[in-house]
GROMACS .gro file of C-alpha atoms in nm:
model
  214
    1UNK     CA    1   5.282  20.638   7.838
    2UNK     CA    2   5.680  20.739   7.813
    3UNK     CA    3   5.725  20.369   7.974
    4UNK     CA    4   5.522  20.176   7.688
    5UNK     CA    5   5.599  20.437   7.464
    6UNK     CA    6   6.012  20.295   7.527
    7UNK     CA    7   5.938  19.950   7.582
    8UNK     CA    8   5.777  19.864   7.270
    9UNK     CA    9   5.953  20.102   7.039
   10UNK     CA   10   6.282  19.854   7.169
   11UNK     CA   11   6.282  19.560   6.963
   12UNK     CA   12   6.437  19.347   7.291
   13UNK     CA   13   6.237  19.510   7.548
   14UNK     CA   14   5.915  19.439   7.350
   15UNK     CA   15   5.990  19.081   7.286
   16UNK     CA   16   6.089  19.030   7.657
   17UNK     CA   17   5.744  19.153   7.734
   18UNK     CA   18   5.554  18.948   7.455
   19UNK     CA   19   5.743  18.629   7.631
   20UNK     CA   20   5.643  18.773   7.954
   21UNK     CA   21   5.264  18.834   7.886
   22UNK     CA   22   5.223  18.458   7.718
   23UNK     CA   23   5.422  18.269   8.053
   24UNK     CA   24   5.193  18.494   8.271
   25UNK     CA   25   4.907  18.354   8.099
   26UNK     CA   26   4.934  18.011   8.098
   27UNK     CA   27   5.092  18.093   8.453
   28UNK     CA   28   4.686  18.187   8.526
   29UNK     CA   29   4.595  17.843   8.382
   30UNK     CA   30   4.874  17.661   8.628
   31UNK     CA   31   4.748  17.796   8.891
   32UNK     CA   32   4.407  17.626   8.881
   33UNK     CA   33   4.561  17.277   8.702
   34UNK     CA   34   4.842  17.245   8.996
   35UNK     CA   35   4.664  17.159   9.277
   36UNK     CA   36   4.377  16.990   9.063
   37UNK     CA   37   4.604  16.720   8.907
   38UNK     CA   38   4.788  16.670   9.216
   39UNK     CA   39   4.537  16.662   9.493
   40UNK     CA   40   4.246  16.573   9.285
   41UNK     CA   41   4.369  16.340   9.035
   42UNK     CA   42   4.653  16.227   9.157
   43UNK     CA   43   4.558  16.197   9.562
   44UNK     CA   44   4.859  16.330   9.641
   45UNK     CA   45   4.856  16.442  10.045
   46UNK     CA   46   4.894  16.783  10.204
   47UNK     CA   47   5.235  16.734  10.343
   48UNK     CA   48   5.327  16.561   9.980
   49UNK     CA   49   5.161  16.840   9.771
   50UNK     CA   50   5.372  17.087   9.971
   51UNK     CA   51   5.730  16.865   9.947
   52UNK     CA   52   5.630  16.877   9.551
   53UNK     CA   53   5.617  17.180   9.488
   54UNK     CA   54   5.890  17.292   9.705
   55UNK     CA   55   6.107  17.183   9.514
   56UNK     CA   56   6.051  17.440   9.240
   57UNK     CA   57   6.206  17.695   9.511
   58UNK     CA   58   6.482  17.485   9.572
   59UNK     CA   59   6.558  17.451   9.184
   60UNK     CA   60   6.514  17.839   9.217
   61UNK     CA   61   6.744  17.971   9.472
   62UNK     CA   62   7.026  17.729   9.339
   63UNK     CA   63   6.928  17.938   8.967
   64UNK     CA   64   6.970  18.229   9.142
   65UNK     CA   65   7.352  18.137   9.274
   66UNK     CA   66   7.437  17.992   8.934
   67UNK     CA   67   7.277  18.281   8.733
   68UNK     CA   68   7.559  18.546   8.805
   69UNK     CA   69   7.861  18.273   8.715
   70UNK     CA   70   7.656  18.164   8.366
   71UNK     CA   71   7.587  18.534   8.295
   72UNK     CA   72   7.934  18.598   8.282
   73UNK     CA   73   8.060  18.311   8.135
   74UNK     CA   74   7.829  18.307   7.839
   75UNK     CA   75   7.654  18.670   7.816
   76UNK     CA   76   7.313  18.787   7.868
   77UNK     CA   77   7.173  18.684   7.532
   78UNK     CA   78   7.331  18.326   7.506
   79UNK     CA   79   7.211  18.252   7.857
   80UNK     CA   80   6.858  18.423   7.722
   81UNK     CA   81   6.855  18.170   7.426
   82UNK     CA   82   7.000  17.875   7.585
   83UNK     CA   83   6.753  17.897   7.921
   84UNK     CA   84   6.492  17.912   7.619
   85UNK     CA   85   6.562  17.578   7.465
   86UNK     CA   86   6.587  17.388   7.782
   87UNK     CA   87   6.232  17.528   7.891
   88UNK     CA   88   6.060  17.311   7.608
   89UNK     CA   89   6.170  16.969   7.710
   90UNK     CA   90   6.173  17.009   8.035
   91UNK     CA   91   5.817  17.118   8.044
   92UNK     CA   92   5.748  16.818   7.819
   93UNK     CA   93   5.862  16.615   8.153
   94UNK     CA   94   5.601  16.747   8.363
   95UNK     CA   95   5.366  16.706   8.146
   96UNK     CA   96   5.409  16.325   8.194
   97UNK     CA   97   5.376  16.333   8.546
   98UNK     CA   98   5.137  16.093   8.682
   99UNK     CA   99   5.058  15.784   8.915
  100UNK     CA  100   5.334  15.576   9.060
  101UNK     CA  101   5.711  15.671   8.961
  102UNK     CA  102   5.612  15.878   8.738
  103UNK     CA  103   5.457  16.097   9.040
  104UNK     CA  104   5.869  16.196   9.066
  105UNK     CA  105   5.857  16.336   8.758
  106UNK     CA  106   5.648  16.689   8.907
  107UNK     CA  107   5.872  16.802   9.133
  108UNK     CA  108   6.210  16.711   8.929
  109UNK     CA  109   6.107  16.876   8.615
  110UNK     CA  110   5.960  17.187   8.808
  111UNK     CA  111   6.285  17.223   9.039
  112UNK     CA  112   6.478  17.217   8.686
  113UNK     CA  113   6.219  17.471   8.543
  114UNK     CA  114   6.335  17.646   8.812
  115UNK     CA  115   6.649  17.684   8.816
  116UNK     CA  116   6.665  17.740   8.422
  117UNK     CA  117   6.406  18.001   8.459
  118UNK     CA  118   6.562  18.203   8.729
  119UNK     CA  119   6.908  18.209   8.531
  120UNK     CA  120   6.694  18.336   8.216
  121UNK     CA  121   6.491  18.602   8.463
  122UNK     CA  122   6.825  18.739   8.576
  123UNK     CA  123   6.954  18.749   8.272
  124UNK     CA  124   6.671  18.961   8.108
  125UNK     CA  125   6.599  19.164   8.410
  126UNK     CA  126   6.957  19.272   8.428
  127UNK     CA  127   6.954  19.350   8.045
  128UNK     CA  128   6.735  19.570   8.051
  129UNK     CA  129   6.814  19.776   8.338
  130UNK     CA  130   7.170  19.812   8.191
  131UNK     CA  131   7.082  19.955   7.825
  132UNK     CA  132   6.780  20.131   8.010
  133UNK     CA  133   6.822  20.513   8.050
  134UNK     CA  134   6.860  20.615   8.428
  135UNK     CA  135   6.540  20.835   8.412
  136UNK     CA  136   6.315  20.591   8.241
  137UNK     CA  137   6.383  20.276   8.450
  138UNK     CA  138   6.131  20.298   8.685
  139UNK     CA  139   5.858  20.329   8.391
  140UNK     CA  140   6.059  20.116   8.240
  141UNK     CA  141   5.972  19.883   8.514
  142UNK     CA  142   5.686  19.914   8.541
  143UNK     CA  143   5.550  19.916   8.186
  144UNK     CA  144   5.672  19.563   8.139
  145UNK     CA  145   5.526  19.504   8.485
  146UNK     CA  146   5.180  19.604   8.308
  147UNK     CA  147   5.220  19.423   8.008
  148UNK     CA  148   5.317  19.114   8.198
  149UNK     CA  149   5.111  19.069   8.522
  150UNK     CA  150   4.801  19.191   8.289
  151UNK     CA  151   4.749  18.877   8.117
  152UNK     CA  152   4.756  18.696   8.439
  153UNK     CA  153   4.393  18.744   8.594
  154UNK     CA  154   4.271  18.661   8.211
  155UNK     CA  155   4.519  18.311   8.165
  156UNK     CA  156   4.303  18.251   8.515
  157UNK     CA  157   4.017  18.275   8.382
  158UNK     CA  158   4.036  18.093   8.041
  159UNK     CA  159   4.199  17.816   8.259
  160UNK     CA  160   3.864  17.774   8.490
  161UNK     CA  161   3.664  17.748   8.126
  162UNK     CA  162   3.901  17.494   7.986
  163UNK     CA  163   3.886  17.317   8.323
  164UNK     CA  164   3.499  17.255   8.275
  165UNK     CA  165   3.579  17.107   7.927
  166UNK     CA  166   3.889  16.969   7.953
  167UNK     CA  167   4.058  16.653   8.185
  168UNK     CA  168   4.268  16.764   8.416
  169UNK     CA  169   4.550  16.646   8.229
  170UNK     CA  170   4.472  16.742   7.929
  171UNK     CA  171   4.429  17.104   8.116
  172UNK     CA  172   4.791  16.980   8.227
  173UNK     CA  173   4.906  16.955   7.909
  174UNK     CA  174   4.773  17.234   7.716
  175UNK     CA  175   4.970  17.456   8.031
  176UNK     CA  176   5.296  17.272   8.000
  177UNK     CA  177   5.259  17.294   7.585
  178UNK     CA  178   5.219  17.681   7.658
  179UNK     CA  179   5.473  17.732   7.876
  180UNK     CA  180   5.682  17.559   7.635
  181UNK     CA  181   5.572  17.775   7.337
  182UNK     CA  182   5.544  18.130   7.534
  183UNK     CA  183   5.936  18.054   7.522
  184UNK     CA  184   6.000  18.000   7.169
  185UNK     CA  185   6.088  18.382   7.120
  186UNK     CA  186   6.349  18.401   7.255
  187UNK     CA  187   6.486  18.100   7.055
  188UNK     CA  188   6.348  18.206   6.690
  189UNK     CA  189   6.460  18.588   6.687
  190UNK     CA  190   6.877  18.563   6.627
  191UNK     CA  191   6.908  18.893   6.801
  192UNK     CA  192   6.872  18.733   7.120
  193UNK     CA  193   7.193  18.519   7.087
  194UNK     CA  194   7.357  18.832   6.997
  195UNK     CA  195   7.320  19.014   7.300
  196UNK     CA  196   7.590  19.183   7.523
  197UNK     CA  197   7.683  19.434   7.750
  198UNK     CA  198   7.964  19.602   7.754
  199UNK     CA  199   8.152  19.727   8.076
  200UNK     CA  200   8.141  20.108   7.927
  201UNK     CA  201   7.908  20.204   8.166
  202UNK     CA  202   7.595  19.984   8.057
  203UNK     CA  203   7.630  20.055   7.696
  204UNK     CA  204   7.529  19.706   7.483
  205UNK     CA  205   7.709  19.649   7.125
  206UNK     CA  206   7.635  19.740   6.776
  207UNK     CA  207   7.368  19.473   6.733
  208UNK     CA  208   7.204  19.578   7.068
  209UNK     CA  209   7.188  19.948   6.963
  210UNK     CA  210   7.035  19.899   6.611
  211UNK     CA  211   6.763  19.677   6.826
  212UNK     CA  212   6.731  20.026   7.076
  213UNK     CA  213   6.632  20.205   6.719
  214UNK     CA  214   6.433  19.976   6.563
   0.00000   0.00000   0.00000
């Protein structure tokens, strides 16, 4: 209860965890609509369903050597925002993906998801550990935790309904239109562009404290 109790009394930490809970969502929904478009619809084979979507760790791990250069070159909230506004087109890519050349389209667009996403995950996660009081990380932690993974079992489940009404791509595109939206906060609420931390020992600026007391 001290965890929640911090997280969403913190204007930041609460918004991270509303953008959180919505991607975990429609993350429930991918789940089923991945291999169903691909393998399914598609006819993609094993060894070519696996090369696709490897390349969403390879866009990852390259995110996660870029993440600490961008960080510092830009800041915490301007990599935040900016990781934000590439989400929606690129998610707008994969939602084109289908027979022929456009098959190349999956595992482009998820490798740059990727590696956008990462950056954006680093940048938040190291956010809040930094303006986060020593004691109260770990609930910290583990509140958002909650209030993240939680909506995942239920985006599973209204993803196996829509599946029984839905195409497969339109199941496709109603995930890749949600993973586009469940990133709009962070590029509507100014205070995200605003974001910094300082070197004084994890302290963040005056913008970042009046968001600690709101």
């Amino acid at each position: 209860m001290e965890g929640l109790r911090y997280v969403l009394g913190h204007r930041i930490l609460r918004l991270i965890g509303l953008v959180g809970a919505m991607n975990m969502f429609i993350s429930g929904i991918w789940a089923i609509v991945q291999p169903l478009y691909l393998v399914k619809e598609l006819g993609v084979s094993a060894t070519a369903y696996g090369l696709m979507i490897s390349g969403a760790g390879a866009g990852g791990l390259l995110g996660a050597l870029l993440a600490p250069r961008v960080i510092a070159r830009f800041g915490h909230g301007p990599t935040m925002y900016g990781a934000a506004v590439l989400m929606l087109p690129l998610f707008v890519l994969v939602a084109f993906t289908g027979p022929g050349w456009r098959l190349a389209l999956y595992p482009i667009g998820m490798a740059l998801i990727s590696l956008v996403g990462v950056m954006l995950n680093v940048a938040q996660g190291s956010y809040r550990q930094a303006i986060c009081p020593e004691a109260l990380r770990g609930r910290m932690n583990a509140s958002l935790r909650f209030l993240m993974w939680g909506s995942l079992p239920l985006g599973g489940v209204v993803g196996g309904l829509l599946g029984e009404a839905l195409t497969v791509h339109q199941l496709l595109w109603i995930a890749c239109l949600g993973y586009a939206a469940g990133f709009l906060p962070y590029v509507l609420v100014p205070a995200v562009r605003k974001l910094k931390i300082t070197d004084d020992g994890g302290r963040v600026d005056a913008d970042a404290k009046q968001d600690s007391r709101a």
